[in-house]
Tab-separated table of C-alpha atoms in Angstrom:
chain	number	residue	atom	x	y	z
A	145	MET	CA	-81.136	38.834	78.690
A	146	LYS	CA	-83.022	37.150	80.785
A	147	THR	CA	-83.855	33.382	80.947
A	148	SER	CA	-87.312	33.518	80.005
A	149	THR	CA	-89.338	29.959	82.830
A	150	HIS	CA	-91.891	29.418	79.875
A	151	ASN	CA	-89.586	27.505	78.058
A	152	ARG	CA	-90.671	24.164	75.493
A	153	ARG	CA	-90.062	22.007	78.770
A	154	ALA	CA	-92.912	23.366	80.769
A	155	VAL	CA	-95.493	24.136	77.732
A	156	LEU	CA	-94.909	20.393	76.944
A	157	ARG	CA	-95.559	19.266	80.814
A	158	SER	CA	-99.316	21.292	80.392
A	159	PHE	CA	-99.710	19.871	77.404
A	160	GLY	CA	-99.386	16.220	78.206
A	161	ALA	CA	-101.162	17.199	81.236
A	162	ALA	CA	-104.589	18.271	79.133
A	163	ALA	CA	-103.403	15.293	76.217
A	164	MET	CA	-104.565	13.225	79.757
A	165	LEU	CA	-107.452	14.641	80.313
A	166	LEU	CA	-108.909	14.239	77.379
A	167	THR	CA	-108.564	10.250	77.339
A	168	ALA	CA	-110.117	10.335	81.174
A	169	PRO	CA	-113.187	8.594	81.904
A	170	GLN	CA	-115.164	11.271	82.967
A	171	ALA	CA	-116.035	9.870	87.098
A	172	LEU	CA	-114.170	7.741	88.780
A	173	GLY	CA	-114.975	3.459	88.065
A	174	GLN	CA	-116.607	4.862	84.774
A	175	ALA	CA	-115.951	2.748	82.028
A	176	ALA	CA	-114.869	5.167	79.192
A	177	ALA	CA	-116.994	6.161	76.875
A	178	PRO	CA	-115.911	5.011	73.674
A	179	SER	CA	-113.032	7.305	71.828
A	180	PHE	CA	-113.250	10.296	69.157
A	181	GLY	CA	-110.865	10.855	67.314
A	182	VAL	CA	-109.684	14.144	66.983
A	183	GLY	CA	-105.828	15.001	64.468
A	184	VAL	CA	-104.478	17.518	64.004
A	185	LEU	CA	-100.943	18.420	61.888
A	186	TYR	CA	-99.159	21.655	63.142
A	187	CYS	CA	-96.792	22.673	60.018
A	188	GLY	CA	-93.805	23.291	63.111
A	189	ASP	CA	-93.099	23.645	66.262
A	190	ARG	CA	-96.401	23.378	68.963
A	191	THR	CA	-94.694	24.495	71.053
A	192	ASP	CA	-93.129	27.394	68.984
A	193	PHE	CA	-94.683	30.534	71.131
A	194	GLY	CA	-96.515	31.167	67.419
A	195	PHE	CA	-98.633	30.224	65.042
A	196	ASN	CA	-99.118	26.530	65.568
A	197	GLN	CA	-99.086	27.074	69.256
A	198	ALA	CA	-102.455	29.160	69.637
A	199	HIS	CA	-103.838	26.054	67.753
A	200	ALA	CA	-101.919	23.555	69.759
A	201	GLU	CA	-103.926	26.330	72.755
A	202	ALA	CA	-107.280	25.139	71.309
A	203	ALA	CA	-106.682	21.901	70.162
A	204	HIS	CA	-106.039	21.338	74.320
A	205	ALA	CA	-109.049	23.085	75.056
A	206	LEU	CA	-110.815	20.437	73.873
A	207	ALA	CA	-110.583	18.946	77.066
A	208	GLY	CA	-113.993	18.907	78.291
A	209	LEU	CA	-115.438	17.197	75.807
A	210	PRO	CA	-115.975	13.280	76.771
A	211	GLY	CA	-114.750	10.624	74.151
A	212	LEU	CA	-112.366	12.460	73.051
A	213	ARG	CA	-109.532	11.628	72.017
A	214	LEU	CA	-106.227	13.853	70.426
A	215	GLU	CA	-103.272	12.064	68.138
A	216	GLU	CA	-101.006	15.554	67.062
A	217	ARG	CA	-98.478	15.703	64.950
A	218	GLU	CA	-95.773	18.585	64.555
A	219	ASN	CA	-92.888	19.675	61.759
A	220	ALA	CA	-96.024	17.945	59.775
A	221	ALA	CA	-94.242	20.546	56.407
A	222	GLY	CA	-93.143	18.310	53.874
A	223	THR	CA	-95.202	15.426	54.995
A	224	LEU	CA	-98.754	16.297	54.876
A	225	ALA	CA	-100.978	14.062	53.192
A	226	ALA	CA	-98.264	11.216	54.367
A	227	MET	CA	-99.180	12.468	57.644
A	228	ALA	CA	-102.772	12.650	57.171
A	229	GLU	CA	-103.227	9.547	55.656
A	230	GLU	CA	-101.736	7.568	59.218
A	231	LEU	CA	-104.209	10.227	61.449
A	232	VAL	CA	-107.503	8.136	58.903
A	233	GLY	CA	-106.286	5.021	58.706
A	234	PRO	CA	-104.078	3.740	61.304
A	235	GLN	CA	-105.281	5.689	63.757
A	236	GLY	CA	-109.239	6.416	62.971
A	237	CYS	CA	-109.428	10.840	63.071
A	238	ARG	CA	-113.043	11.502	62.694
A	239	VAL	CA	-111.425	15.302	62.424
A	240	VAL	CA	-108.075	16.465	60.908
A	241	ILE	CA	-107.103	19.778	61.261
A	242	VAL	CA	-104.553	21.121	59.159
A	243	THR	CA	-102.617	24.462	60.888
A	244	ALA	CA	-100.851	25.613	57.660
A	245	ALA	CA	-101.735	23.703	54.154
A	246	GLY	CA	-99.668	25.375	52.239
A	247	ASP	CA	-98.352	23.635	48.692
A	248	ALA	CA	-99.342	20.475	50.461
A	249	LEU	CA	-103.280	21.521	49.731
A	250	PRO	CA	-104.275	19.019	46.674
A	251	GLY	CA	-102.581	15.870	48.773
A	252	LEU	CA	-104.611	17.165	51.693
A	253	LEU	CA	-108.018	17.687	49.046
A	254	ALA	CA	-107.333	14.123	47.230
A	255	GLN	CA	-107.063	12.017	51.234
A	256	ALA	CA	-110.356	14.330	51.898
A	257	ASP	CA	-112.115	12.990	48.498
A	258	ALA	CA	-111.119	9.569	49.870
A	259	HIS	CA	-112.212	9.486	53.221
A	260	ARG	CA	-115.529	11.196	53.225
A	261	ASP	CA	-116.430	9.240	57.032
A	262	THR	CA	-113.043	11.697	58.138
A	263	VAL	CA	-113.886	15.826	58.263
A	264	PHE	CA	-110.949	17.583	57.434
A	265	LEU	CA	-110.622	21.644	58.980
A	266	PHE	CA	-107.988	24.328	57.010
A	267	SER	CA	-106.918	26.804	58.984
A	268	GLY	CA	-106.922	30.012	55.959
A	269	ALA	CA	-108.290	31.434	53.350
A	270	PRO	CA	-111.563	29.158	52.143
A	271	LEU	CA	-111.705	27.544	48.352
A	272	ASP	CA	-114.470	27.269	46.074
A	273	ARG	CA	-116.534	25.684	47.683
A	274	ASP	CA	-118.197	23.835	44.568
A	275	ARG	CA	-114.457	22.425	44.047
A	276	LEU	CA	-113.827	21.216	47.228
A	277	PRO	CA	-114.941	17.650	48.717
A	278	VAL	CA	-118.258	18.112	51.328
A	279	ASN	CA	-115.984	16.774	54.595
A	280	THR	CA	-113.855	19.155	54.433
A	281	GLY	CA	-113.981	22.626	56.357
A	282	PHE	CA	-112.020	26.300	56.464
A	283	PHE	CA	-111.489	28.783	59.635
A	284	GLU	CA	-110.139	31.490	58.711
A	285	GLY	CA	-109.768	34.816	61.338
A	286	TYR	CA	-109.220	38.669	60.364
A	287	LEU	CA	-106.126	38.437	63.031
A	288	ASP	CA	-105.615	42.710	60.825
A	289	GLU	CA	-107.866	43.801	63.685
A	290	ALA	CA	-106.713	42.913	66.717
A	291	GLN	CA	-103.021	43.723	65.047
A	292	HIS	CA	-105.651	47.599	63.917
A	293	ILE	CA	-105.512	47.113	68.627
A	294	SER	CA	-101.727	46.572	68.508
A	295	GLY	CA	-101.436	49.700	66.091
A	296	ILE	CA	-103.186	52.139	68.236
A	297	VAL	CA	-101.789	50.925	72.076
A	298	ALA	CA	-98.309	51.568	69.834
A	299	GLY	CA	-99.051	54.986	68.507
A	300	TYR	CA	-99.581	55.855	71.970
A	301	ALA	CA	-96.222	54.420	73.958
A	302	SER	CA	-93.637	55.146	70.263
A	303	ARG	CA	-92.578	58.705	72.210
A	304	ALA	CA	-89.894	58.985	69.178
A	305	LYS	CA	-92.406	58.382	66.404
A	306	THR	CA	-90.973	55.719	64.839
A	307	ILE	CA	-92.303	51.698	64.824
A	308	GLY	CA	-90.466	48.706	64.155
A	309	LEU	CA	-92.252	46.157	62.780
A	310	VAL	CA	-90.544	43.111	60.924
A	311	ALA	CA	-92.534	40.683	58.765
A	312	SER	CA	-91.981	37.508	56.621
A	313	HIS	CA	-93.376	38.412	52.980
A	314	PRO	CA	-94.606	42.001	51.306
A	315	ALA	CA	-97.987	39.351	50.781
A	316	PRO	CA	-101.415	40.277	50.787
A	317	ASP	CA	-102.145	38.560	54.024
A	318	VAL	CA	-99.087	39.757	55.652
A	319	LEU	CA	-99.710	43.204	54.121
A	320	ARG	CA	-103.291	43.461	55.269
A	321	CYS	CA	-102.095	42.880	58.705
A	322	VAL	CA	-98.927	45.739	58.563
A	323	ASN	CA	-101.132	48.545	56.669
A	324	ALA	CA	-104.203	47.185	60.281
A	325	PHE	CA	-100.948	47.894	62.730
A	326	ALA	CA	-99.607	51.161	60.905
A	327	LEU	CA	-103.269	52.348	60.190
A	328	GLY	CA	-103.391	52.263	64.086
A	329	ALA	CA	-100.767	53.563	64.720
A	330	ARG	CA	-101.239	56.798	63.144
A	331	ARG	CA	-104.918	56.811	63.746
A	332	ALA	CA	-102.997	57.135	67.723
A	333	ASP	CA	-100.840	59.585	66.382
A	334	SER	CA	-100.458	60.678	62.923
A	335	ALA	CA	-96.950	61.514	63.325
A	336	THR	CA	-96.031	57.572	63.744
A	337	ALA	CA	-94.095	56.208	61.648
A	338	LEU	CA	-93.819	52.741	60.702
A	339	ARG	CA	-90.154	50.824	59.664
A	340	VAL	CA	-90.470	47.650	57.882
A	341	ALA	CA	-88.068	45.211	57.615
A	342	PHE	CA	-88.808	41.939	55.739
A	343	VAL	CA	-86.927	38.363	56.760
A	344	GLY	CA	-88.560	36.158	54.100
A	345	GLU	CA	-90.531	33.311	55.285
A	346	ALA	CA	-87.887	30.673	56.683
A	347	ALA	CA	-86.116	33.001	58.644
A	348	THR	CA	-84.391	31.532	61.338
A	349	PRO	CA	-85.395	33.075	64.951
A	350	GLN	CA	-81.095	34.640	64.963
A	351	GLN	CA	-82.169	36.463	61.711
A	352	ILE	CA	-85.552	37.391	62.958
A	353	ALA	CA	-83.677	38.707	65.670
A	354	GLU	CA	-80.731	40.564	63.725
A	355	ALA	CA	-84.259	41.690	61.828
A	356	ALA	CA	-84.817	43.777	64.736
A	357	ARG	CA	-82.188	44.558	66.544
A	358	ALA	CA	-81.144	47.091	62.980
A	359	LEU	CA	-84.691	48.549	63.395
A	360	ALA	CA	-83.587	48.976	67.111
A	361	GLU	CA	-80.654	50.368	66.624
A	362	GLY	CA	-82.372	52.595	63.358
A	363	GLY	CA	-84.486	55.074	66.153
A	364	ALA	CA	-87.753	52.901	66.578
A	365	ASP	CA	-88.568	52.675	70.200
A	366	VAL	CA	-91.678	49.729	70.501
A	367	LEU	CA	-90.895	47.197	68.067
A	368	ALA	CA	-93.783	44.510	66.143
A	369	ALA	CA	-93.534	41.317	64.232
A	370	GLN	CA	-95.894	39.514	61.282
A	371	LEU	CA	-95.083	36.616	61.186
A	372	ASP	CA	-95.488	32.944	62.329
A	373	GLY	CA	-93.103	33.233	65.448
A	374	ALA	CA	-92.484	36.502	67.318
A	375	ARG	CA	-90.735	35.385	70.385
A	376	PRO	CA	-87.511	36.763	68.946
A	377	VAL	CA	-88.974	40.468	68.911
A	378	CYS	CA	-90.096	40.874	72.008
A	379	GLU	CA	-87.209	39.886	73.556
A	380	VAL	CA	-84.656	42.019	71.779
A	381	ALA	CA	-86.974	44.336	72.597
A	382	GLU	CA	-86.655	44.134	76.205
A	383	ALA	CA	-82.376	43.471	76.011
A	384	HIS	CA	-83.038	47.135	74.575
A	385	GLY	CA	-85.216	48.860	76.887
A	386	LEU	CA	-87.639	48.878	74.528
A	387	MET	CA	-91.934	47.830	73.855
A	388	CYS	CA	-92.814	45.651	71.796
A	389	CYS	CA	-96.242	43.930	71.071
A	390	GLY	CA	-96.107	40.447	70.512
A	391	LEU	CA	-98.072	38.288	68.223
A	392	HIS	CA	-100.026	35.147	67.966
A	393	THR	CA	-100.093	34.006	71.468
A	394	ASP	CA	-99.447	35.643	74.592
A	395	LEU	CA	-95.885	36.401	75.137
A	396	SER	CA	-95.916	39.701	77.318
A	397	ALA	CA	-93.980	36.540	79.656
A	398	PHE	CA	-90.787	37.358	76.850
A	399	ALA	CA	-90.967	41.040	77.853
A	400	PRO	CA	-92.044	42.087	81.422
A	401	GLN	CA	-91.294	45.586	81.175
A	402	GLY	CA	-92.364	47.142	77.534
A	403	PHE	CA	-94.587	44.411	76.899
A	404	LEU	CA	-97.606	46.525	75.347
A	405	THR	CA	-100.317	44.164	73.972
A	406	GLY	CA	-100.501	41.768	71.107
A	407	ALA	CA	-102.571	40.387	68.359
A	408	GLU	CA	-103.600	36.622	69.053
A	409	TRP	CA	-105.818	34.375	67.542
A	410	ALA	CA	-108.746	32.801	69.916
A	411	TRP	CA	-109.235	29.372	68.323
A	412	GLU	CA	-110.653	27.696	71.714
A	413	ARG	CA	-114.263	28.405	70.439
A	414	ALA	CA	-114.622	27.225	66.597
A	415	TYR	CA	-112.027	23.932	67.333
A	416	ALA	CA	-114.979	23.100	69.914
A	417	GLU	CA	-118.281	24.443	68.352
A	418	THR	CA	-116.826	22.259	65.361
A	419	VAL	CA	-115.632	19.471	66.464
A	420	SER	CA	-118.813	18.620	68.950
A	421	LEU	CA	-121.049	19.342	66.412
A	422	ILE	CA	-119.025	16.213	63.682
A	423	ALA	CA	-118.743	14.395	66.611
A	424	ALA	CA	-122.906	14.836	66.937
A	425	GLY	CA	-123.604	13.710	64.286
A	426	LYS	CA	-125.193	17.187	63.285
A	427	PRO	CA	-124.376	19.806	60.406
A	428	TRP	CA	-122.333	21.641	60.993
A	429	GLN	CA	-120.785	25.076	59.075
A	430	HIS	CA	-117.330	24.471	56.231
A	431	LEU	CA	-116.468	28.087	56.417
A	432	ARG	CA	-116.078	30.432	59.947
A	433	GLN	CA	-114.741	33.469	59.474
A	434	GLY	CA	-114.649	36.688	61.718
A	435	GLY	CA	-113.022	38.729	63.643
A	436	PHE	CA	-113.774	40.266	67.157
A	437	ASP	CA	-116.979	39.551	66.195
A	438	GLN	CA	-116.949	35.851	66.276
A	439	GLY	CA	-114.171	35.584	69.507
A	440	PHE	CA	-111.829	34.272	67.005
A	441	VAL	CA	-109.410	37.488	67.687
A	442	ARG	CA	-108.629	39.067	70.798
A	443	ASN	CA	-105.606	41.402	72.674
A	444	THR	CA	-103.300	40.444	74.397
A	445	ALA	CA	-104.224	41.784	77.874
A	446	TYR	CA	-102.481	45.110	78.456
A	447	GLY	CA	-99.067	45.542	79.837
A	448	PRO	CA	-97.900	47.474	82.270
A	449	ALA	CA	-96.902	50.444	79.650
A	450	VAL	CA	-100.205	51.287	78.370
A	451	GLY	CA	-101.576	54.196	78.883
A	452	VAL	CA	-105.807	55.067	80.393
A	453	GLU	CA	-105.778	57.207	77.339
A	454	ALA	CA	-104.174	54.608	74.800
A	455	ARG	CA	-106.872	51.796	76.892
A	456	ALA	CA	-109.348	53.725	76.442
A	457	HIS	CA	-109.242	54.130	72.548
A	458	ALA	CA	-107.868	51.086	72.070
A	459	ASP	CA	-111.032	49.144	74.005
A	460	ALA	CA	-113.329	51.469	72.737
A	461	ALA	CA	-111.848	51.012	68.532
A	462	ARG	CA	-112.320	46.874	69.571
A	463	MET	CA	-115.922	47.380	70.575
A	464	GLN	CA	-116.284	48.716	67.737
A	465	LEU	CA	-114.813	46.506	65.070
A	466	ALA	CA	-117.138	43.511	67.079
A	467	ASN	CA	-120.560	45.372	66.539
A	468	GLY	CA	-119.803	45.819	62.725
A	469	ASN	CA	-120.235	50.005	64.017
A	470	SER	CA	-116.319	50.108	62.007
A	471	ALA	CA	-114.001	49.137	59.785
A	472	VAL	CA	-109.735	48.329	59.989
A	473	PHE	CA	-109.521	49.772	55.725
A	474	ARG	CA	-112.094	52.623	55.968
A	475	GLY	CA	-111.189	55.577	53.044
A	476	PRO	CA	-110.253	57.294	52.174
A	477	ILE	CA	-106.331	55.632	52.726
A	478	GLN	CA	-103.261	56.157	50.967
A	479	ASP	CA	-101.231	54.065	50.393
A	480	ASN	CA	-97.537	55.451	51.217
A	481	THR	CA	-96.568	56.531	47.271
A	482	GLY	CA	-99.358	58.935	47.975
A	483	ARG	CA	-102.043	57.720	45.807
A	484	THR	CA	-105.626	56.908	47.084
A	485	VAL	CA	-106.654	53.108	47.529
A	486	VAL	CA	-109.587	52.783	49.411
A	487	ALA	CA	-111.694	55.955	48.767
A	488	LYS	CA	-113.812	58.067	51.203
A	489	GLY	CA	-116.633	56.711	52.259
A	490	LYS	CA	-115.694	52.975	51.657
A	491	ALA	CA	-114.929	50.360	53.573
A	492	LEU	CA	-113.326	47.208	53.012
A	493	ARG	CA	-115.152	44.270	55.163
A	494	GLY	CA	-112.967	41.625	56.793
A	495	ASN	CA	-114.356	39.370	54.086
A	496	ASP	CA	-113.896	42.022	51.048
A	497	ALA	CA	-111.627	40.461	48.158
A	498	GLU	CA	-109.936	43.267	47.621
A	499	LEU	CA	-108.046	42.664	51.288
A	500	GLY	CA	-106.333	39.465	49.501
A	501	ARG	CA	-104.888	40.690	46.858
A	502	MET	CA	-103.262	44.501	48.461
A	503	VAL	CA	-99.979	45.218	47.017
A	504	TRP	CA	-99.623	48.627	48.892
A	505	LEU	CA	-97.866	49.662	51.792
A	506	ALA	CA	-99.632	52.752	53.723
A	507	GLU	CA	-98.891	55.901	54.419
A	508	GLY	CA	-96.791	56.178	56.980
A	509	VAL	CA	-94.730	53.055	55.889
A	510	THR	CA	-91.581	52.340	54.969
A	511	GLU	CA	-90.229	49.423	53.615
A	512	VAL	CA	-85.884	49.146	55.510
A	513	GLY	CA	-83.898	48.811	52.451
A	514	ARG	CA	-85.911	50.630	50.143
């Protein structure tokens, strides 16, 4: 397996350079304006080539905002509320962005309630706004749309008609993306089968790689993922001469020969627009939801193995999703037991509550070990 030059040290250097820009005066000799502090709490490593790095890239894209000061705290899981208090108090941050609140949400909401001059922004599905402090907001991106496009590309690429996908756990948000990928693959080729290995939320990179190798040995010639860090999956695919799809951030460097595309978050717009409005004292949206239509998700540039027909189908499907003329979950859809789960003529849009209650796997999807 080749060692990638895109290592943690290189990424940290680029993040460090961006951080210098965040506090630099706008012109030589010009006094720096009073800084507007923005804190970011990452639930893991901000250079994880996954979920947290997608947020870090958006945070550093704020460099163009004059007078902005960025404060970052990584690997904050388990201490989120305490770190939030430190960002608000000693650091004086006016905005605190939390990448994944998890079980710490009640404590974070208590911090927000106690510090009404600071805005707390959370990534994830929104809660009942009537019960939340007025200085809180939520970003929710429909990553299933980008996974659906990746699935279309993978469906064209798989000659074995078998795709392997490593996922964290069968929660509704995970199943939504797994099924979206499967529907895309089967819309490209209805004979395609998707084999899913659930490895748990706390799986190590080694365990993820082992699951990916098992899927490859089981006959999959395309590998994909739906978990916080998909890098090991792409590395295994490249080592085995297989094709792969990335997740969260651009992972093409880890599979230069077999990379197809990937489903990425695109938080730059949401971050910049919301922080700019808050800094200016203007009204801002407390709930921002969307997929391709809002520019909150995207697909990684196609790799060399993606053919003309696959590109055309994927591009057309993306356009249909972006302009609202289509939906990932449009009936009829059956689960893998033959039960109709989305009726003919029905479409589940991105904010449909049914998607948050998903418990099924789509037709053609098999869970490894079951």
